[in-house]
Amino acid sequence: MTDPISRRTLFEMTVAGASAAAMASSATAQSAQRPAASSQSWTTYPEGEKVGYAIVGLGKLALEEIIPAFKHARGSKLAAVVSGDPAKARRVAAENGLPASAVYSYADYERMANDPRIQVVYIVLPNSMHAEYTIRALKAGKHVLCEKPMATTIADGEAMIAAAKQANRKLMIAYRCHYEPLNLEVMRRVRAGSIGKPRMVVTNMGRQADPNTPWDSWRLDMGMSGGGALADMGVYGINAARYLLNEEPTEVTAWSYTDRSDPRFKTTEDLIAWQFRFPSGAIANGSTSFAYSATVSFQVIGETGRLVADPGAFYGGNRLTVEGQPGERNPQIVEIDQFAREMDWMSDVVRGKAPMVAPGEEGLQDLRLMKAIMDSAARGGAPIRTDWGYRRPVDPAAVVDVPRRA
Ligand code: NAD
């Protein structure tokens, strides 16, 4: 069971965990870090009032994380499954108590327009298929939650945003770290000035890709993934640098190294490292690879302290280390089911009870930055201007609250 945390308790917990001196000097930041009163997403809804989801694509993430997460969801329920494998779809539906009418194929996808059980379509397909199935769902009158990265091209991302506007439906990109307690804790400490002015962000996100698995074979294909490790893991680091600093980079420079004799890297790059320059003067160093040891870490170095999250973006078991500050070195952070939380947040967006934290434009910003990184790397580190005027509409740290215990 998770308990909702009151605004006051969250405020006290954050104050207790941060430097008293730094906190005292940042009264304005303290009030800004308190989640908005509009946040309703720990409400448990009766079954009949839960928002119904169709899960599109029954692969590793859908089967191992998303469908099991409905057991922990408070305002969201599984309503349908969409798959190209009828036997698998029937099995998954039966295991989850869904009737045969809740099983869809890609061919009869549009039938969901007349299915009131489905309010949100959650796209969990290979990246290159996100745009088509998002747009088809929007045209069928459904809201869409789409996995990251939102698409493989900027044009597709723009078309998805336009389709949502035209259909007057919500499009949210599934950045689960926006709802993850450790990431939120780091954001709040940075906003509160607990480590002084943030100077450097470092993000390293990658692993060894296994081309013999169905989920990695498409990730190693440029057409299907839109960028190999950068599109799969690097995007977490790009997004993290932006939400940790709560500002947008104005310039990027990047390098890559790829061993073309490695059969995994016929069309995608292996190791990519980049640097973002931010208006505040902060710099972010990022790296990603599909040929280095599994790493999902980030750190923020400020004038007076350092916040290290290693691991910082796993589904569970993330760990925060606070350096250069009084107080706990490894503060206990609650663990939650991030997928349940993210779907419940989407459900509250649909209900009009929570603000949209990651609209299509948020995913598009990462697509643009991924392209700038690839372009710079292709030109041997040439600097590329990235100030396109995008500003995050809602700071997750200002609105997403966390439970006291999971
Ligand atoms: P996967 O390969 O395991 O699943 C993809 C599904 O799409 C499979 O069921 C596959 O059968 C189906 N599919 C339909 N047409 C296909 C085609 N032409 N080629 C290949 N597969 C096809 O991949 P996954 O790991 O479940 O990833 C799915 C999406 O979820 C990706 O966009 C990925 O980036 C995202 N993802 C997000 C997280 C997260 O933490 N938010 C984690 C893992 C994956």
Coordinates of C-alpha atoms and ligand atoms in Angstrom, one line a residue:
M1 CA 0.0 0.0 0.0
T2 CA 1.2 3.5 -0.7
D3 CA 0.2 6.5 1.3
P4 CA -0.4 9.8 -0.2
I5 CA 2.0 12.4 1.2
S6 CA 0.6 15.6 2.3
R7 CA 2.1 18.8 0.9
R8 CA 3.3 19.7 4.4
T9 CA 5.0 16.3 5.0
L10 CA 6.8 16.5 1.7
F11 CA 8.0 19.9 2.5
E12 CA 9.3 18.8 5.9
M13 CA 10.9 15.7 4.5
T14 CA 12.7 17.7 1.8
V15 CA 13.9 20.3 4.3
A16 CA 15.1 17.5 6.6
G17 CA 17.1 16.0 3.9
A18 CA 18.9 19.1 2.7
S19 CA 21.4 21.5 4.1
A20 CA 19.6 23.8 6.6
A21 CA 21.9 26.7 5.6
A22 CA 21.3 26.3 1.9
M23 CA 17.6 25.9 2.5
A24 CA 17.4 28.9 4.7
S25 CA 18.9 31.0 1.9
S26 CA 16.4 29.8 -0.7
A27 CA 12.9 30.4 0.7
T28 CA 11.5 31.1 -2.7
A29 CA 12.9 27.9 -4.1
Q30 CA 11.4 26.0 -1.1
S31 CA 7.9 27.2 -1.8
A32 CA 8.3 26.4 -5.5
Q33 CA 9.3 22.8 -4.8
R34 CA 5.9 22.0 -3.2
P35 CA 3.6 19.9 -5.5
A36 CA 0.6 21.8 -6.7
A37 CA -2.7 21.2 -4.9
S38 CA -4.1 20.0 -8.2
S39 CA -2.2 16.8 -7.9
Q40 CA -4.9 14.1 -7.3
S41 CA -3.1 11.1 -8.6
W42 CA -3.0 9.0 -5.4
T43 CA -6.7 8.7 -5.3
T44 CA -8.0 5.1 -5.6
Y45 CA -10.9 5.0 -8.0
P46 CA -13.7 2.3 -8.0
E47 CA -13.3 -0.2 -10.8
G48 CA -16.0 1.4 -12.9
E49 CA -14.3 4.8 -12.8
K50 CA -10.8 3.6 -13.7
V51 CA -9.6 4.8 -17.1
G52 CA -9.3 1.9 -19.6
Y53 CA -6.1 1.2 -21.5
A54 CA -5.4 -0.7 -24.7
I55 CA -1.8 -1.9 -24.8
V56 CA -0.4 -1.9 -28.3
G57 CA 2.5 -4.4 -28.8
L58 CA 2.9 -7.3 -26.4
G59 CA 6.7 -7.4 -26.2
K60 CA 9.2 -7.3 -23.3
L61 CA 8.2 -4.0 -21.7
A62 CA 4.4 -4.6 -22.1
L63 CA 4.5 -8.1 -20.7
E64 CA 7.1 -7.7 -18.0
E65 CA 6.3 -4.3 -16.7
I66 CA 3.3 -2.5 -18.0
I67 CA 0.6 -5.2 -17.8
P68 CA 1.7 -6.3 -14.3
A69 CA 1.7 -2.6 -13.3
F70 CA -2.1 -2.5 -13.6
K71 CA -2.2 -4.4 -10.3
H72 CA -0.7 -1.4 -8.6
A73 CA -2.6 1.2 -10.5
R74 CA -5.2 3.2 -8.6
G75 CA -7.1 4.9 -11.4
S76 CA -6.2 2.9 -14.5
K77 CA -7.1 -0.6 -15.8
L78 CA -6.3 -2.9 -18.6
A79 CA -9.2 -2.8 -21.1
A80 CA -7.7 -4.3 -24.3
V81 CA -4.6 -5.7 -26.0
V82 CA -3.4 -5.2 -29.5
S83 CA -1.0 -7.7 -31.1
G84 CA 0.0 -9.2 -34.5
D85 CA 0.1 -12.6 -32.7
P86 CA -3.5 -13.8 -32.1
A87 CA -2.6 -16.7 -29.9
K88 CA -0.4 -14.6 -27.7
A89 CA -3.0 -11.8 -27.5
R90 CA -5.7 -14.3 -26.6
R91 CA -3.5 -15.8 -23.9
V92 CA -2.6 -12.5 -22.4
A93 CA -6.2 -11.4 -22.5
A94 CA -7.4 -14.6 -20.7
E95 CA -4.6 -14.3 -18.1
N96 CA -5.9 -10.8 -17.3
G97 CA -9.6 -11.5 -17.3
L98 CA -10.4 -9.7 -20.6
P99 CA -13.1 -11.0 -22.9
A100 CA -12.4 -12.1 -26.5
S101 CA -13.9 -8.8 -27.7
A102 CA -11.0 -6.9 -26.0
V103 CA -8.4 -8.6 -28.3
Y104 CA -7.4 -6.5 -31.3
S105 CA -5.1 -7.1 -34.2
Y106 CA -3.3 -4.3 -36.1
A107 CA -5.8 -4.8 -38.9
D108 CA -8.9 -4.2 -36.8
Y109 CA -7.3 -1.5 -34.8
E110 CA -9.9 1.1 -35.9
R111 CA -12.6 -1.0 -34.3
M112 CA -11.6 0.6 -31.0
A113 CA -13.3 3.9 -32.1
N114 CA -16.6 2.2 -31.1
D115 CA -15.2 0.6 -27.9
P116 CA -16.1 2.7 -24.9
R117 CA -14.0 0.5 -22.6
I118 CA -10.8 2.1 -24.1
Q119 CA -10.0 5.7 -23.3
V120 CA -6.2 5.6 -23.6
V121 CA -4.1 3.7 -26.1
Y122 CA -0.6 3.0 -24.8
I123 CA 1.9 2.5 -27.7
V124 CA 4.7 0.0 -26.7
L125 CA 5.9 -0.9 -30.2
P126 CA 9.3 -0.5 -31.9
N127 CA 10.1 3.2 -32.2
S128 CA 9.5 3.5 -35.9
M129 CA 5.9 2.3 -35.4
H130 CA 5.0 4.8 -32.7
A131 CA 3.9 7.5 -35.2
E132 CA 1.5 5.4 -37.3
Y133 CA -0.2 3.7 -34.3
T134 CA -0.4 6.9 -32.3
I135 CA -2.0 8.8 -35.2
R136 CA -4.5 6.0 -35.9
A137 CA -5.5 5.9 -32.3
L138 CA -6.0 9.6 -32.1
K139 CA -8.1 9.5 -35.3
A140 CA -10.2 6.8 -33.6
G141 CA -10.9 9.3 -30.8
K142 CA -8.6 7.9 -28.2
H143 CA -6.0 9.6 -25.9
V144 CA -2.4 8.3 -26.4
L145 CA 0.4 7.4 -24.0
C146 CA 3.4 6.7 -26.2
E147 CA 6.7 5.1 -25.2
K148 CA 10.0 7.0 -25.6
P149 CA 11.5 8.0 -27.9
M150 CA 8.2 9.4 -29.3
A151 CA 9.3 8.7 -32.9
T152 CA 12.3 8.1 -35.1
T153 CA 12.1 11.4 -37.1
I154 CA 11.2 15.0 -36.2
A155 CA 8.6 15.0 -39.0
D156 CA 6.8 12.0 -37.4
G157 CA 6.9 13.7 -34.0
E158 CA 5.4 16.9 -35.4
A159 CA 2.7 14.8 -37.2
M160 CA 1.8 13.1 -33.9
I161 CA 1.4 16.5 -32.2
A162 CA -0.7 17.8 -35.0
A163 CA -2.9 14.7 -35.0
A164 CA -3.5 15.1 -31.2
K165 CA -4.5 18.8 -31.7
Q166 CA -6.8 17.9 -34.6
A167 CA -8.5 15.1 -32.7
N168 CA -8.6 17.3 -29.5
R169 CA -7.1 14.3 -27.6
K170 CA -4.2 14.1 -25.1
L171 CA -0.8 12.9 -26.3
M172 CA 1.7 12.1 -23.5
I173 CA 5.2 10.7 -23.8
A174 CA 6.1 7.9 -21.3
Y175 CA 9.0 9.5 -19.5
R176 CA 8.7 7.4 -16.4
C177 CA 11.5 9.2 -14.5
H178 CA 9.3 12.2 -14.3
Y179 CA 7.2 10.2 -11.7
E180 CA 10.1 8.4 -10.0
P181 CA 10.8 9.4 -6.4
L182 CA 14.6 9.5 -6.6
N183 CA 14.6 11.6 -9.7
L184 CA 12.0 13.9 -8.1
E185 CA 14.0 14.2 -4.9
V186 CA 17.1 15.2 -6.9
M187 CA 15.1 17.8 -8.9
R188 CA 13.7 19.3 -5.7
R189 CA 17.1 19.4 -3.9
V190 CA 18.5 21.2 -7.0
R191 CA 15.6 23.6 -7.2
A192 CA 15.9 24.3 -3.5
G193 CA 19.5 25.3 -3.8
S194 CA 20.8 22.5 -1.5
I195 CA 24.0 22.0 -3.6
G196 CA 24.3 25.7 -4.5
K197 CA 24.2 26.7 -8.1
P198 CA 24.3 23.6 -10.3
R199 CA 27.4 23.7 -12.5
M200 CA 27.7 20.2 -14.1
V201 CA 25.4 17.4 -14.9
V202 CA 26.8 14.0 -16.0
T203 CA 24.7 11.3 -17.4
N204 CA 25.8 7.8 -18.6
M205 CA 23.2 5.5 -19.9
G206 CA 24.0 2.3 -21.8
R207 CA 24.5 -1.4 -21.8
Q208 CA 25.7 -4.3 -24.0
A209 CA 23.1 -5.0 -26.7
D210 CA 22.3 -8.6 -27.6
P211 CA 21.4 -8.9 -31.3
N212 CA 20.0 -12.4 -30.7
T213 CA 17.1 -11.1 -28.7
P214 CA 14.0 -9.8 -30.6
W215 CA 14.0 -6.6 -28.5
D216 CA 17.5 -5.7 -29.3
S217 CA 17.6 -6.7 -33.0
W218 CA 15.3 -3.8 -33.9
R219 CA 17.1 -1.4 -31.5
L220 CA 20.3 -2.0 -33.5
D221 CA 18.6 -1.1 -36.7
M222 CA 18.7 2.6 -37.6
G223 CA 15.4 2.6 -39.4
M224 CA 13.4 0.9 -36.6
S225 CA 15.1 2.6 -33.6
G226 CA 16.0 6.0 -35.0
G227 CA 19.4 6.0 -33.4
G228 CA 20.5 2.8 -31.6
A229 CA 21.7 3.3 -28.0
L230 CA 21.1 7.1 -28.3
A231 CA 17.4 6.6 -29.0
D232 CA 17.0 3.8 -26.5
M233 CA 19.2 4.8 -23.5
G234 CA 20.8 8.1 -24.3
V235 CA 17.4 9.7 -24.5
Y236 CA 17.1 9.2 -20.7
G237 CA 20.3 11.2 -20.2
I238 CA 19.2 14.0 -22.6
N239 CA 15.9 14.3 -20.8
A240 CA 17.5 14.1 -17.4
A241 CA 20.0 16.9 -18.0
R242 CA 17.0 19.1 -19.0
Y243 CA 14.7 18.2 -16.1
L244 CA 17.6 18.3 -13.5
L245 CA 18.5 21.8 -14.6
N246 CA 15.0 22.9 -15.5
E247 CA 16.3 24.7 -18.6
E248 CA 17.0 23.9 -22.3
P249 CA 20.4 23.6 -23.9
T250 CA 21.5 26.3 -26.3
E251 CA 24.4 24.4 -28.0
V252 CA 25.6 20.9 -28.4
T253 CA 28.8 19.2 -29.5
A254 CA 29.2 15.4 -29.8
W255 CA 31.6 12.6 -30.8
S256 CA 31.0 9.0 -31.6
Y257 CA 33.1 5.9 -31.9
T258 CA 31.9 2.8 -33.7
D259 CA 33.7 -0.4 -34.5
R260 CA 32.2 -1.3 -37.8
S261 CA 33.7 -4.8 -37.6
D262 CA 31.3 -5.5 -34.7
P263 CA 28.3 -7.1 -36.5
R264 CA 25.9 -5.3 -34.1
F265 CA 26.7 -1.9 -35.6
K266 CA 25.9 -2.1 -39.3
T267 CA 23.6 0.9 -39.3
T268 CA 23.7 2.5 -35.8
E269 CA 26.5 4.1 -33.8
D270 CA 28.0 2.4 -30.7
L271 CA 29.6 4.9 -28.3
I272 CA 28.3 8.5 -28.4
A273 CA 29.4 11.3 -26.0
W274 CA 28.0 14.8 -26.1
Q275 CA 28.1 18.1 -24.3
F276 CA 25.2 20.5 -23.8
R277 CA 25.7 24.2 -22.9
F278 CA 22.9 25.8 -20.9
P279 CA 21.9 29.4 -20.5
S280 CA 22.7 29.4 -16.7
G281 CA 26.3 28.5 -17.5
A282 CA 25.8 24.9 -16.5
I283 CA 27.3 22.2 -18.8
A284 CA 26.0 18.6 -19.2
N285 CA 28.2 15.7 -20.3
G286 CA 26.3 12.7 -21.6
S287 CA 27.3 9.3 -23.0
T288 CA 25.5 6.3 -24.3
S289 CA 26.6 3.0 -25.7
F290 CA 25.3 -0.4 -26.8
A291 CA 28.7 -1.9 -26.1
Y292 CA 29.6 -0.8 -22.5
S293 CA 28.7 -2.3 -19.2
A294 CA 25.2 -1.7 -18.0
T295 CA 25.1 1.9 -16.6
V296 CA 22.2 4.1 -15.8
S297 CA 23.7 6.9 -13.7
F298 CA 23.6 10.6 -13.4
Q299 CA 25.0 13.2 -11.1
V300 CA 24.6 16.9 -10.5
I301 CA 27.6 18.9 -9.2
G302 CA 26.8 22.2 -7.6
E303 CA 29.0 24.8 -6.0
T304 CA 28.6 23.3 -2.5
G305 CA 27.6 19.7 -3.0
R306 CA 27.0 16.8 -5.3
L307 CA 24.0 14.5 -5.9
V308 CA 24.9 11.1 -7.4
A309 CA 22.2 8.8 -8.6
D310 CA 23.8 5.4 -9.4
P311 CA 21.8 3.6 -10.5
G312 CA 19.4 6.5 -11.2
A313 CA 16.9 5.3 -13.7
F314 CA 16.2 1.6 -13.2
Y315 CA 12.7 0.3 -12.6
G316 CA 13.7 -0.2 -8.9
G317 CA 16.8 -0.2 -6.7
N318 CA 17.9 3.3 -7.5
R319 CA 20.3 4.8 -5.1
L320 CA 21.1 8.4 -4.1
T321 CA 24.4 9.6 -2.6
V322 CA 24.7 13.1 -1.3
E323 CA 28.3 14.4 -1.2
G324 CA 29.6 17.6 0.5
Q325 CA 26.4 18.2 2.5
P326 CA 25.4 17.6 6.1
G327 CA 22.7 15.1 6.7
E328 CA 22.2 11.5 5.4
R329 CA 24.7 10.4 2.8
N330 CA 22.4 7.8 1.4
P331 CA 18.9 9.0 2.1
Q332 CA 16.1 6.4 1.9
I333 CA 13.9 7.0 -1.1
V334 CA 10.6 5.2 -1.4
E335 CA 10.2 2.9 -4.3
I336 CA 7.0 2.8 -6.3
D337 CA 5.7 1.0 -9.4
Q338 CA 6.8 3.7 -11.9
F339 CA 4.6 2.3 -14.7
A340 CA 1.5 2.3 -12.5
R341 CA 2.2 5.9 -11.4
E342 CA 2.8 7.1 -14.9
M343 CA -0.5 5.5 -16.2
D344 CA -2.3 6.9 -13.2
W345 CA -0.9 10.3 -14.0
M346 CA -2.1 10.0 -17.6
S347 CA -5.5 8.9 -16.3
D348 CA -5.7 12.1 -14.2
V349 CA -4.6 14.2 -17.1
V350 CA -7.6 12.7 -19.1
R351 CA -9.9 13.4 -16.1
G352 CA -8.7 17.0 -16.1
K353 CA -7.3 16.5 -12.6
A354 CA -3.5 16.7 -13.2
P355 CA -1.4 18.8 -15.5
M356 CA 0.3 17.3 -18.5
V357 CA 4.0 16.9 -17.6
A358 CA 5.3 15.4 -20.8
P359 CA 3.2 16.4 -23.9
G360 CA 4.3 15.6 -27.4
E361 CA 6.4 18.7 -27.5
E362 CA 8.6 17.4 -24.7
G363 CA 9.3 14.2 -26.8
L364 CA 9.9 16.4 -29.8
Q365 CA 12.5 18.4 -28.0
D366 CA 14.5 15.2 -27.3
L367 CA 14.1 14.1 -30.9
R368 CA 15.6 17.4 -32.0
L369 CA 18.4 17.2 -29.5
M370 CA 19.1 13.6 -30.6
K371 CA 19.4 14.7 -34.2
A372 CA 21.7 17.6 -33.2
I373 CA 23.9 15.1 -31.3
M374 CA 24.0 12.8 -34.4
D375 CA 24.7 15.7 -36.7
S376 CA 27.5 17.1 -34.6
A377 CA 29.1 13.6 -34.2
A378 CA 28.9 13.1 -37.9
R379 CA 30.8 16.4 -38.4
G380 CA 33.5 15.6 -35.9
G381 CA 32.2 17.5 -32.9
A382 CA 31.0 20.7 -34.8
P383 CA 29.0 22.9 -32.4
I384 CA 25.3 23.0 -33.2
R385 CA 22.9 25.7 -31.9
T386 CA 19.9 24.2 -30.2
D387 CA 17.9 27.1 -28.8
W388 CA 14.7 26.6 -30.7
G389 CA 12.6 28.4 -28.1
Y390 CA 11.1 25.3 -26.5
R391 CA 10.4 25.7 -22.8
R392 CA 9.1 22.9 -20.6
P393 CA 5.4 23.7 -19.8
V394 CA 5.3 22.0 -16.4
D395 CA 8.2 21.2 -14.0
P396 CA 7.7 17.7 -12.7
A397 CA 9.3 18.7 -9.4
A398 CA 6.6 21.3 -8.9
V399 CA 3.6 19.0 -9.5
V400 CA 4.4 15.3 -9.0
D401 CA 4.2 14.2 -5.4
V402 CA 5.6 11.0 -3.9
P403 CA 4.2 8.6 -1.4
R404 CA 5.6 8.2 2.1
R405 CA 6.2 4.5 1.7
A406 CA 5.6 2.0 -1.1
Ligands
NAD1 P1 10.0 -5.6 -27.8 O1 10.7 -5.8 -29.1 O2 10.1 -6.5 -26.7 O3 8.4 -5.3 -28.1 C1 7.9 -4.8 -29.3 C2 6.6 -5.4 -29.7 O4 6.2 -4.9 -30.9 C3 6.8 -7.0 -29.8 O5 5.6 -7.6 -29.2 C4 6.7 -7.2 -31.3 O6 6.2 -8.4 -31.6 C5 5.9 -6.0 -31.8 N1 6.1 -5.7 -33.2 C6 5.1 -5.5 -34.0 N2 5.6 -5.2 -35.3 C7 6.9 -5.4 -35.2 C8 7.9 -5.3 -36.1 N3 7.7 -5.0 -37.4 N4 9.2 -5.5 -35.7 C9 9.4 -5.8 -34.4 N5 8.5 -5.9 -33.5 C10 7.2 -5.7 -33.9 O7 10.5 -4.1 -27.4 P2 10.3 -3.4 -25.9 O8 11.6 -3.6 -25.2 O9 9.1 -3.9 -25.3 O10 10.2 -1.9 -26.3 C11 9.0 -1.4 -26.9 C12 9.0 0.1 -26.7 O11 9.1 0.5 -25.3 C13 10.1 0.9 -27.4 O12 9.7 2.1 -27.9 C14 11.1 1.2 -26.2 O13 11.9 2.3 -26.4 C15 10.1 1.4 -25.1 N6 10.7 1.0 -23.8 C16 10.6 1.9 -22.8 C17 11.1 1.5 -21.5 C18 10.9 2.4 -20.3 O14 11.5 2.2 -19.3 N7 10.0 3.5 -20.5 C19 11.8 0.3 -21.3 C20 11.9 -0.5 -22.4 C21 11.4 -0.2 -23.6

